[in-house]
Amino acid sequence: MGTRSLLWDITKKYLTVGLVGLTISDRYASIVSIRGSSMSPAFNPGSDTNDYVLLEKFCLDKYRFSDGDVVVFSSPNNHKEKHIKRIRALPGDWIETPNLDVLKVPEGHFWVEGDNSVSSLDSRSFGPIPLGLIRGRVTHIVWPPKRMDRVERETNQRLSPIQDRPKFY
Amino acid sequence: MNLFGNAVPWRSIAKEALERTAIVTRFLCLLHVTNTYICTPTLVYGPSMLPTLNLTGDVLLAERVSHRLGKVRPGDVVLVRSPVDPRKSLTKRVVAMGGDKVTFVVDPRNSDRVRTITVPRGHVWIQGDNIYASRDSRQFGAVPYGLVEGKILCRCILMCIVASIVCIKRTPCSPMQVWPLDGFGLLHH
């Protein structure tokens, strides 16, 4: 009888830790690893180790994001994959597509691009993405120790919103 | 009277408070995990799923297991996060999955014009049962599968009676909106 109640106690402890951990990682923050080099040099600058980053989920309450935030979202083509990219345009902004078309980002959607535009599958291929697919915002790099740092918002000068461009008519 | 003397047992009060907080925290975590990964009740109202669902509100049980396993099929009523406003959820029926061709009446109130579209891979085409009063894929296009949040199982009749007794704030004549009862018992907008 002693071992059975001991086993039951251990199981209860593990279950509690599991439930609390799951709740925290769903609602507050979690740590994920990044694969691929579509966000070099901000993440995974070399090909030797993968960065681990802190993903915060408080932003999913009101869905308020800014231009330049790094977010993790489910891929629109395959719901099992998750991608990490930087937001380049918010709902209502105008953006220039690679075909030199000008597109207005629909409401409830956003436009993402990888920092390393050469090897990045992003909104330039699959178009604007609904905000509901976002799973969290990256705030800090937590591993490897020499790269531990806050992740800053970076607005890109190259692809500024259309209203900043000089008009030629 | 010495407050910090032997009369008031601070340590045991603190210990008991901590234990009670731990129990409440464990319960709330269990509630969250059940609502997110197993099943959750949701309150829906609006005209876009008539006659299947009521105009004035229904409490439905949504299960949250099969959409993770990819077992959503045409004909299922699903809970979907709105692609137009991510803070709202919609309840609609899946008409076609990725790769299928879907034929639909674009605007049944004004004309009989019909269109056929191929649903892109990884997306679903959702429509309300009441096509005259529903904002769905005919307006905002195919929806990525990642926005599907659950499959509606059944209607909780007892909860419907309770919900109609309790006074709940709602906007009249709004498109189909769902107010999820989240794990902590609060009605969100």
mmCIF file of C-alpha atoms in Angstrom:
data_model
loop_
_atom_site.group_PDB
_atom_site.id
_atom_site.type_symbol
_atom_site.label_atom_id
_atom_site.label_comp_id
_atom_site.label_asym_id
_atom_site.label_seq_id
_atom_site.Cartn_x
_atom_site.Cartn_y
_atom_site.Cartn_z
ATOM 1 C CA MET A 1 0.000 0.000 0.000
ATOM 2 C CA GLY A 2 2.887 2.367 0.729
ATOM 3 C CA THR A 3 4.277 2.248 -2.808
ATOM 4 C CA ARG A 4 0.840 2.737 -4.354
ATOM 5 C CA SER A 5 0.155 5.900 -2.441
ATOM 6 C CA LEU A 6 3.717 7.061 -3.144
ATOM 7 C CA LEU A 7 3.165 6.436 -6.856
ATOM 8 C CA TRP A 8 -0.133 8.287 -6.695
ATOM 9 C CA ASP A 9 1.535 11.237 -4.959
ATOM 10 C CA ILE A 10 4.267 11.412 -7.584
ATOM 11 C CA THR A 11 1.685 11.210 -10.382
ATOM 12 C CA LYS A 12 -0.354 13.997 -8.815
ATOM 13 C CA LYS A 13 2.735 16.192 -8.527
ATOM 14 C CA TYR A 14 3.707 15.629 -12.144
ATOM 15 C CA LEU A 15 0.152 16.258 -13.290
ATOM 16 C CA THR A 16 0.002 19.513 -11.352
ATOM 17 C CA VAL A 17 3.338 20.707 -12.713
ATOM 18 C CA GLY A 18 2.239 19.724 -16.216
ATOM 19 C CA LEU A 19 -1.081 21.554 -16.005
ATOM 20 C CA VAL A 20 0.446 24.699 -14.538
ATOM 21 C CA GLY A 21 3.261 24.648 -17.091
ATOM 22 C CA LEU A 22 0.806 24.190 -19.955
ATOM 23 C CA THR A 23 -1.352 27.065 -18.739
ATOM 24 C CA ILE A 24 1.625 29.378 -18.372
ATOM 25 C CA SER A 25 3.002 28.523 -21.797
ATOM 26 C CA ASP A 26 -0.418 29.053 -23.396
ATOM 27 C CA ARG A 27 -1.369 32.279 -21.701
ATOM 28 C CA TYR A 28 1.764 34.105 -20.608
ATOM 29 C CA ALA A 29 5.104 33.134 -22.114
ATOM 30 C CA SER A 30 6.970 30.188 -23.567
ATOM 31 C CA ILE A 31 10.398 29.391 -24.953
ATOM 32 C CA VAL A 32 10.783 28.173 -28.508
ATOM 33 C CA SER A 33 13.719 27.332 -30.720
ATOM 34 C CA ILE A 34 14.255 28.843 -34.130
ATOM 35 C CA ARG A 35 15.316 26.890 -37.169
ATOM 36 C CA GLY A 36 16.324 28.301 -40.508
ATOM 37 C CA SER A 37 18.048 31.479 -41.513
ATOM 38 C CA SER A 38 15.181 33.600 -42.789
ATOM 39 C CA MET A 39 15.680 36.024 -39.909
ATOM 40 C CA SER A 40 19.489 36.373 -40.083
ATOM 41 C CA PRO A 41 21.306 38.241 -38.714
ATOM 42 C CA ALA A 42 18.825 38.925 -35.920
ATOM 43 C CA PHE A 43 18.317 35.182 -35.184
ATOM 44 C CA ASN A 44 20.510 32.227 -36.129
ATOM 45 C CA PRO A 45 23.307 34.309 -37.650
ATOM 46 C CA GLY A 46 25.565 31.304 -38.068
ATOM 47 C CA SER A 47 24.474 27.813 -38.996
ATOM 48 C CA ASP A 48 25.996 26.121 -35.941
ATOM 49 C CA THR A 49 23.460 26.585 -33.127
ATOM 50 C CA ASN A 50 19.774 27.386 -33.005
ATOM 51 C CA ASP A 51 18.606 30.354 -30.991
ATOM 52 C CA TYR A 52 16.046 29.901 -28.227
ATOM 53 C CA VAL A 53 13.728 32.855 -27.727
ATOM 54 C CA LEU A 54 11.112 33.956 -25.214
ATOM 55 C CA LEU A 55 7.658 34.239 -26.735
ATOM 56 C CA GLU A 56 5.163 36.381 -24.870
ATOM 57 C CA LYS A 57 1.426 35.841 -25.216
ATOM 58 C CA PHE A 58 0.087 38.949 -23.524
ATOM 59 C CA CYS A 59 -0.199 40.566 -26.953
ATOM 60 C CA LEU A 60 -2.882 38.017 -27.905
ATOM 61 C CA ASP A 61 -5.331 39.682 -25.563
ATOM 62 C CA LYS A 62 -5.925 42.842 -27.569
ATOM 63 C CA TYR A 63 -4.013 42.005 -30.756
ATOM 64 C CA ARG A 64 -2.112 45.264 -30.696
ATOM 65 C CA PHE A 65 1.107 44.998 -32.650
ATOM 66 C CA SER A 66 3.541 47.524 -34.099
ATOM 67 C CA ASP A 67 5.514 47.689 -37.268
ATOM 68 C CA GLY A 68 8.816 45.907 -36.705
ATOM 69 C CA ASP A 69 7.635 43.361 -34.090
ATOM 70 C CA VAL A 70 8.937 39.840 -34.488
ATOM 71 C CA VAL A 71 6.058 37.365 -34.242
ATOM 72 C CA VAL A 72 5.489 33.624 -34.443
ATOM 73 C CA PHE A 73 2.446 32.528 -36.442
ATOM 74 C CA SER A 74 0.917 29.351 -37.876
ATOM 75 C CA SER A 75 1.550 28.973 -41.562
ATOM 76 C CA PRO A 76 -1.553 29.708 -43.690
ATOM 77 C CA ASN A 77 -0.712 26.806 -46.005
ATOM 78 C CA ASN A 78 -0.061 24.196 -43.348
ATOM 79 C CA HIS A 79 -1.514 24.703 -39.886
ATOM 80 C CA LYS A 80 1.006 22.370 -38.285
ATOM 81 C CA GLU A 81 4.009 24.570 -39.136
ATOM 82 C CA LYS A 82 4.931 27.732 -37.331
ATOM 83 C CA HIS A 83 6.964 30.548 -38.810
ATOM 84 C CA ILE A 84 8.810 33.460 -37.268
ATOM 85 C CA LYS A 85 8.990 36.731 -39.196
ATOM 86 C CA ARG A 86 8.906 40.469 -38.689
ATOM 87 C CA ILE A 87 5.753 42.544 -39.173
ATOM 88 C CA ARG A 88 6.221 45.025 -41.993
ATOM 89 C CA ALA A 89 2.736 46.472 -42.401
ATOM 90 C CA LEU A 90 -0.381 46.626 -40.255
ATOM 91 C CA PRO A 91 -4.074 46.568 -41.276
ATOM 92 C CA GLY A 92 -4.822 49.529 -43.515
ATOM 93 C CA ASP A 93 -1.226 50.193 -44.592
ATOM 94 C CA TRP A 94 -0.189 50.170 -48.212
ATOM 95 C CA ILE A 95 2.643 47.864 -49.216
ATOM 96 C CA GLU A 96 4.566 47.311 -52.397
ATOM 97 C CA THR A 97 4.653 43.695 -53.583
ATOM 98 C CA PRO A 98 7.589 42.163 -55.484
ATOM 99 C CA ASN A 99 5.604 42.514 -58.722
ATOM 100 C CA LEU A 100 5.693 46.281 -58.177
ATOM 101 C CA ASP A 101 1.940 46.176 -57.418
ATOM 102 C CA VAL A 102 0.620 48.310 -54.610
ATOM 103 C CA LEU A 103 -1.604 46.450 -52.170
ATOM 104 C CA LYS A 104 -3.633 47.652 -49.208
ATOM 105 C CA VAL A 105 -3.376 45.279 -46.268
ATOM 106 C CA PRO A 106 -6.988 44.264 -45.426
ATOM 107 C CA GLU A 107 -8.393 44.815 -41.950
ATOM 108 C CA GLY A 108 -7.615 42.028 -39.527
ATOM 109 C CA HIS A 109 -4.536 41.032 -41.589
ATOM 110 C CA PHE A 110 -0.857 41.953 -41.521
ATOM 111 C CA TRP A 111 2.163 41.704 -43.796
ATOM 112 C CA VAL A 112 5.291 39.863 -42.665
ATOM 113 C CA GLU A 113 8.744 39.586 -44.099
ATOM 114 C CA GLY A 114 11.905 37.859 -43.007
ATOM 115 C CA ASP A 115 14.977 40.007 -42.356
ATOM 116 C CA ASN A 116 16.953 37.859 -44.757
ATOM 117 C CA SER A 117 14.780 38.432 -47.798
ATOM 118 C CA VAL A 118 16.818 36.141 -50.008
ATOM 119 C CA SER A 119 15.898 32.951 -48.188
ATOM 120 C CA SER A 120 12.559 33.757 -46.610
ATOM 121 C CA LEU A 121 9.079 32.435 -47.385
ATOM 122 C CA ASP A 122 6.800 35.208 -46.241
ATOM 123 C CA SER A 123 3.949 37.493 -47.294
ATOM 124 C CA ARG A 124 5.658 38.121 -50.606
ATOM 125 C CA SER A 125 4.687 34.545 -51.522
ATOM 126 C CA PHE A 126 1.500 33.887 -49.576
ATOM 127 C CA GLY A 127 0.020 37.356 -49.189
ATOM 128 C CA PRO A 128 -1.239 39.120 -46.067
ATOM 129 C CA ILE A 129 -1.988 36.870 -43.106
ATOM 130 C CA PRO A 130 -4.936 37.052 -40.657
ATOM 131 C CA LEU A 131 -3.986 38.299 -37.200
ATOM 132 C CA GLY A 132 -5.743 35.269 -35.696
ATOM 133 C CA LEU A 133 -2.836 33.074 -36.816
ATOM 134 C CA ILE A 134 -0.340 34.827 -34.542
ATOM 135 C CA ARG A 135 0.818 32.672 -31.663
ATOM 136 C CA GLY A 136 3.032 35.157 -29.807
ATOM 137 C CA ARG A 137 5.584 37.927 -29.941
ATOM 138 C CA VAL A 138 9.322 37.439 -29.484
ATOM 139 C CA THR A 139 10.814 39.616 -26.781
ATOM 140 C CA HIS A 140 14.172 38.141 -25.750
ATOM 141 C CA ILE A 141 16.779 35.690 -26.922
ATOM 142 C CA VAL A 142 17.524 33.342 -24.030
ATOM 143 C CA TRP A 143 20.089 30.915 -25.506
ATOM 144 C CA PRO A 144 23.012 30.750 -26.396
ATOM 145 C CA PRO A 145 24.261 32.816 -23.471
ATOM 146 C CA LYS A 146 26.504 35.053 -25.546
ATOM 147 C CA ARG A 147 23.499 36.164 -27.590
ATOM 148 C CA MET A 148 21.141 36.797 -24.664
ATOM 149 C CA ASP A 149 19.524 40.130 -25.377
ATOM 150 C CA ARG A 150 16.263 41.959 -25.846
ATOM 151 C CA VAL A 151 14.803 41.797 -29.337
ATOM 152 C CA GLU A 152 14.199 45.296 -30.638
ATOM 153 C CA ARG A 153 11.634 46.497 -33.126
ATOM 154 C CA GLU A 154 13.296 47.447 -36.370
ATOM 155 C CA THR A 155 11.474 49.398 -38.998
ATOM 156 C CA ASN A 156 13.055 48.901 -42.370
ATOM 157 C CA GLN A 157 13.917 51.938 -44.421
ATOM 158 C CA ARG A 158 13.828 50.052 -47.682
ATOM 159 C CA LEU A 159 10.149 49.231 -47.660
ATOM 160 C CA SER A 160 8.562 52.284 -46.139
ATOM 161 C CA PRO A 161 4.790 52.717 -46.357
ATOM 162 C CA ILE A 162 3.694 54.228 -49.636
ATOM 163 C CA GLN A 163 2.540 57.531 -48.164
ATOM 164 C CA ASP A 164 6.168 58.409 -47.328
ATOM 165 C CA ARG A 165 7.344 58.113 -50.899
ATOM 166 C CA PRO A 166 7.686 61.221 -53.050
ATOM 167 C CA LYS A 167 4.882 61.485 -55.557
ATOM 168 C CA PHE A 168 5.735 62.100 -59.210
ATOM 169 C CA TYR A 169 2.478 63.519 -60.577
ATOM 170 C CA MET B 1 -2.090 43.596 23.466
ATOM 171 C CA ASN B 2 0.956 42.511 21.535
ATOM 172 C CA LEU B 3 -0.044 41.838 17.948
ATOM 173 C CA PHE B 4 3.087 39.884 17.236
ATOM 174 C CA GLY B 5 2.837 37.817 20.375
ATOM 175 C CA ASN B 6 1.557 34.322 20.716
ATOM 176 C CA ALA B 7 -2.102 35.294 20.391
ATOM 177 C CA VAL B 8 -2.231 35.443 16.557
ATOM 178 C CA PRO B 9 -0.782 32.424 14.738
ATOM 179 C CA TRP B 10 0.656 34.235 11.685
ATOM 180 C CA ARG B 11 2.618 31.299 10.388
ATOM 181 C CA SER B 12 -0.303 28.933 10.265
ATOM 182 C CA ILE B 13 -2.531 31.582 8.704
ATOM 183 C CA ALA B 14 0.056 32.215 6.012
ATOM 184 C CA LYS B 15 0.471 28.498 5.434
ATOM 185 C CA GLU B 16 -3.248 27.957 5.086
ATOM 186 C CA ALA B 17 -3.599 30.931 2.730
ATOM 187 C CA LEU B 18 -0.831 29.532 0.571
ATOM 188 C CA GLU B 19 -2.465 26.115 0.459
ATOM 189 C CA ARG B 20 -5.824 27.542 -0.512
ATOM 190 C CA THR B 21 -4.213 29.680 -3.246
ATOM 191 C CA ALA B 22 -2.441 26.602 -4.545
ATOM 192 C CA ILE B 23 -5.720 24.701 -4.743
ATOM 193 C CA VAL B 24 -7.441 27.560 -6.571
ATOM 194 C CA THR B 25 -4.517 27.931 -8.971
ATOM 195 C CA ARG B 26 -4.536 24.220 -9.743
ATOM 196 C CA PHE B 27 -8.258 24.324 -10.373
ATOM 197 C CA LEU B 28 -7.971 27.304 -12.720
ATOM 198 C CA CYS B 29 -5.135 25.658 -14.638
ATOM 199 C CA LEU B 30 -7.235 22.515 -14.995
ATOM 200 C CA LEU B 31 -10.125 24.610 -16.255
ATOM 201 C CA HIS B 32 -7.900 26.345 -18.792
ATOM 202 C CA VAL B 33 -6.459 23.076 -20.072
ATOM 203 C CA THR B 34 -9.918 21.524 -20.372
ATOM 204 C CA ASN B 35 -11.311 24.526 -22.210
ATOM 205 C CA THR B 36 -8.383 24.747 -24.597
ATOM 206 C CA TYR B 37 -7.644 21.112 -25.333
ATOM 207 C CA ILE B 38 -10.774 19.073 -24.609
ATOM 208 C CA CYS B 39 -14.090 20.909 -24.876
ATOM 209 C CA THR B 40 -15.605 24.241 -23.990
ATOM 210 C CA PRO B 41 -19.094 25.744 -23.873
ATOM 211 C CA THR B 42 -19.700 28.789 -26.068
ATOM 212 C CA LEU B 43 -22.585 31.182 -26.387
ATOM 213 C CA VAL B 44 -23.568 32.040 -29.966
ATOM 214 C CA TYR B 45 -26.194 34.342 -31.331
ATOM 215 C CA GLY B 46 -27.091 35.998 -34.600
ATOM 216 C CA PRO B 47 -29.022 35.204 -37.753
ATOM 217 C CA SER B 48 -26.329 33.690 -39.932
ATOM 218 C CA MET B 49 -26.853 30.061 -38.930
ATOM 219 C CA LEU B 50 -30.653 29.951 -38.979
ATOM 220 C CA PRO B 51 -32.459 27.569 -38.833
ATOM 221 C CA THR B 52 -29.726 25.423 -37.290
ATOM 222 C CA LEU B 53 -28.936 27.796 -34.445
ATOM 223 C CA ASN B 54 -31.191 30.290 -32.708
ATOM 224 C CA LEU B 55 -31.257 33.986 -33.438
ATOM 225 C CA THR B 56 -31.375 34.919 -29.788
ATOM 226 C CA GLY B 57 -28.670 32.684 -28.472
ATOM 227 C CA ASP B 58 -27.626 29.104 -27.974
ATOM 228 C CA VAL B 59 -25.107 27.498 -25.701
ATOM 229 C CA LEU B 60 -23.099 24.980 -27.695
ATOM 230 C CA LEU B 61 -20.479 22.496 -26.666
ATOM 231 C CA ALA B 62 -17.384 22.845 -28.844
ATOM 232 C CA GLU B 63 -14.819 20.067 -28.807
ATOM 233 C CA ARG B 64 -11.222 21.058 -29.389
ATOM 234 C CA VAL B 65 -9.575 17.773 -30.221
ATOM 235 C CA SER B 66 -10.486 16.874 -33.788
ATOM 236 C CA HIS B 67 -9.323 20.041 -35.475
ATOM 237 C CA ARG B 68 -5.800 19.434 -34.160
ATOM 238 C CA LEU B 69 -5.879 15.954 -35.707
ATOM 239 C CA GLY B 70 -7.107 17.327 -39.023
ATOM 240 C CA LYS B 71 -10.484 15.597 -38.762
ATOM 241 C CA VAL B 72 -12.627 18.534 -39.884
ATOM 242 C CA ARG B 73 -14.820 17.594 -42.871
ATOM 243 C CA PRO B 74 -17.290 19.458 -45.094
ATOM 244 C CA GLY B 75 -20.600 19.647 -43.280
ATOM 245 C CA ASP B 76 -19.134 20.232 -39.820
ATOM 246 C CA VAL B 77 -20.136 23.316 -37.890
ATOM 247 C CA VAL B 78 -16.920 24.855 -36.605
ATOM 248 C CA LEU B 79 -15.767 27.629 -34.341
ATOM 249 C CA VAL B 80 -13.453 29.872 -36.358
ATOM 250 C CA ARG B 81 -11.504 32.948 -35.367
ATOM 251 C CA SER B 82 -12.664 35.803 -37.572
ATOM 252 C CA PRO B 83 -10.109 36.787 -40.256
ATOM 253 C CA VAL B 84 -11.529 40.292 -40.166
ATOM 254 C CA ASP B 85 -11.412 40.899 -36.392
ATOM 255 C CA PRO B 86 -9.170 38.496 -34.440
ATOM 256 C CA ARG B 87 -10.887 39.266 -31.153
ATOM 257 C CA LYS B 88 -14.149 37.665 -32.326
ATOM 258 C CA SER B 89 -15.007 34.068 -33.101
ATOM 259 C CA LEU B 90 -17.503 32.928 -35.697
ATOM 260 C CA THR B 91 -19.627 29.812 -35.901
ATOM 261 C CA LYS B 92 -20.100 28.634 -39.491
ATOM 262 C CA ARG B 93 -20.360 25.436 -41.486
ATOM 263 C CA VAL B 94 -17.407 24.065 -43.458
ATOM 264 C CA VAL B 95 -18.475 23.704 -47.077
ATOM 265 C CA ALA B 96 -15.186 22.740 -48.730
ATOM 266 C CA MET B 97 -11.642 21.847 -47.747
ATOM 267 C CA GLY B 98 -8.362 22.772 -49.450
ATOM 268 C CA GLY B 99 -8.152 21.528 -53.007
ATOM 269 C CA ASP B 100 -11.943 21.256 -53.517
ATOM 270 C CA LYS B 101 -13.949 23.385 -55.914
ATOM 271 C CA VAL B 102 -16.803 25.319 -54.316
ATOM 272 C CA THR B 103 -19.768 26.840 -56.160
ATOM 273 C CA PHE B 104 -21.709 29.511 -54.362
ATOM 274 C CA VAL B 105 -24.279 32.245 -54.907
ATOM 275 C CA VAL B 106 -22.405 35.497 -54.489
ATOM 276 C CA ASP B 107 -25.249 37.729 -53.328
ATOM 277 C CA PRO B 108 -28.558 35.841 -53.050
ATOM 278 C CA ARG B 109 -30.563 38.928 -52.100
ATOM 279 C CA ASN B 110 -29.813 40.842 -55.272
ATOM 280 C CA SER B 111 -28.960 38.386 -58.025
ATOM 281 C CA ASP B 112 -28.571 34.738 -58.997
ATOM 282 C CA ARG B 113 -24.931 35.075 -60.007
ATOM 283 C CA VAL B 114 -22.921 31.997 -59.163
ATOM 284 C CA ARG B 115 -19.141 31.638 -58.867
ATOM 285 C CA THR B 116 -16.863 28.637 -58.659
ATOM 286 C CA ILE B 117 -13.568 28.866 -56.816
ATOM 287 C CA THR B 118 -10.891 26.342 -55.958
ATOM 288 C CA VAL B 119 -10.073 26.473 -52.263
ATOM 289 C CA PRO B 120 -6.308 26.902 -51.752
ATOM 290 C CA ARG B 121 -4.369 24.172 -49.960
ATOM 291 C CA GLY B 122 -4.429 24.506 -46.200
ATOM 292 C CA HIS B 123 -7.595 26.639 -46.244
ATOM 293 C CA VAL B 124 -11.300 25.973 -45.656
ATOM 294 C CA TRP B 125 -14.409 27.549 -47.124
ATOM 295 C CA ILE B 126 -16.987 28.435 -44.483
ATOM 296 C CA GLN B 127 -20.568 29.557 -45.016
ATOM 297 C CA GLY B 128 -23.434 30.300 -42.719
ATOM 298 C CA ASP B 129 -26.571 28.191 -43.163
ATOM 299 C CA ASN B 130 -28.597 31.349 -43.710
ATOM 300 C CA ILE B 131 -26.860 32.693 -46.804
ATOM 301 C CA TYR B 132 -29.063 35.780 -46.903
ATOM 302 C CA ALA B 133 -27.712 37.130 -43.614
ATOM 303 C CA SER B 134 -24.228 35.765 -43.205
ATOM 304 C CA ARG B 135 -20.767 37.284 -43.562
ATOM 305 C CA ASP B 136 -18.568 34.363 -44.454
ATOM 306 C CA SER B 137 -16.081 33.130 -47.048
ATOM 307 C CA ARG B 138 -18.204 34.620 -49.820
ATOM 308 C CA GLN B 139 -17.109 38.023 -48.566
ATOM 309 C CA PHE B 140 -13.669 37.461 -47.030
ATOM 310 C CA GLY B 141 -12.449 34.428 -48.989
ATOM 311 C CA ALA B 142 -11.135 31.063 -47.892
ATOM 312 C CA VAL B 143 -9.928 30.941 -44.323
ATOM 313 C CA PRO B 144 -6.599 29.312 -43.297
ATOM 314 C CA TYR B 145 -7.099 26.073 -41.378
ATOM 315 C CA GLY B 146 -5.033 27.488 -38.516
ATOM 316 C CA LEU B 147 -7.946 29.780 -37.625
ATOM 317 C CA VAL B 148 -10.281 26.850 -36.892
ATOM 318 C CA GLU B 149 -10.624 26.594 -33.136
ATOM 319 C CA GLY B 150 -13.073 23.779 -32.547
ATOM 320 C CA LYS B 151 -15.938 21.670 -33.842
ATOM 321 C CA ILE B 152 -19.432 22.134 -32.483
ATOM 322 C CA LEU B 153 -20.744 18.922 -30.941
ATOM 323 C CA CYS B 154 -24.139 19.661 -29.525
ATOM 324 C CA ARG B 155 -26.411 22.189 -27.922
ATOM 325 C CA CYS B 156 -26.669 22.369 -24.146
ATOM 326 C CA ILE B 157 -30.405 22.795 -23.641
ATOM 327 C CA LEU B 158 -30.223 23.343 -19.901
ATOM 328 C CA MET B 159 -27.592 26.050 -20.319
ATOM 329 C CA CYS B 160 -29.740 27.737 -22.975
ATOM 330 C CA ILE B 161 -32.507 28.072 -20.424
ATOM 331 C CA VAL B 162 -30.068 29.465 -17.864
ATOM 332 C CA ALA B 163 -28.589 31.862 -20.415
ATOM 333 C CA SER B 164 -31.967 33.228 -21.366
ATOM 334 C CA ILE B 165 -32.790 33.871 -17.714
ATOM 335 C CA VAL B 166 -29.517 35.666 -16.930
ATOM 336 C CA CYS B 167 -29.428 39.090 -18.507
ATOM 337 C CA ILE B 168 -26.642 39.216 -21.090
ATOM 338 C CA LYS B 169 -25.660 42.369 -22.949
ATOM 339 C CA ARG B 170 -25.749 41.980 -26.705
ATOM 340 C CA THR B 171 -26.006 44.206 -29.760
ATOM 341 C CA PRO B 172 -29.109 43.586 -31.881
ATOM 342 C CA CYS B 173 -28.807 42.627 -35.541
ATOM 343 C CA SER B 174 -25.058 42.086 -35.414
ATOM 344 C CA PRO B 175 -23.383 39.430 -37.511
ATOM 345 C CA MET B 176 -22.945 36.024 -35.882
ATOM 346 C CA GLN B 177 -20.739 36.518 -32.867
ATOM 347 C CA VAL B 178 -19.607 34.081 -30.294
ATOM 348 C CA TRP B 179 -18.942 34.965 -26.711
ATOM 349 C CA PRO B 180 -16.699 32.246 -25.364
ATOM 350 C CA LEU B 181 -17.040 31.411 -21.711
ATOM 351 C CA ASP B 182 -13.334 31.291 -21.057
ATOM 352 C CA GLY B 183 -11.763 29.139 -18.418
ATOM 353 C CA PHE B 184 -12.296 31.685 -15.704
ATOM 354 C CA GLY B 185 -16.027 31.954 -16.237
ATOM 355 C CA LEU B 186 -15.975 35.404 -17.781
ATOM 356 C CA LEU B 187 -17.958 36.380 -20.856
ATOM 357 C CA HIS B 188 -15.595 38.078 -23.306
ATOM 358 C CA HIS B 189 -16.489 40.340 -26.095
#
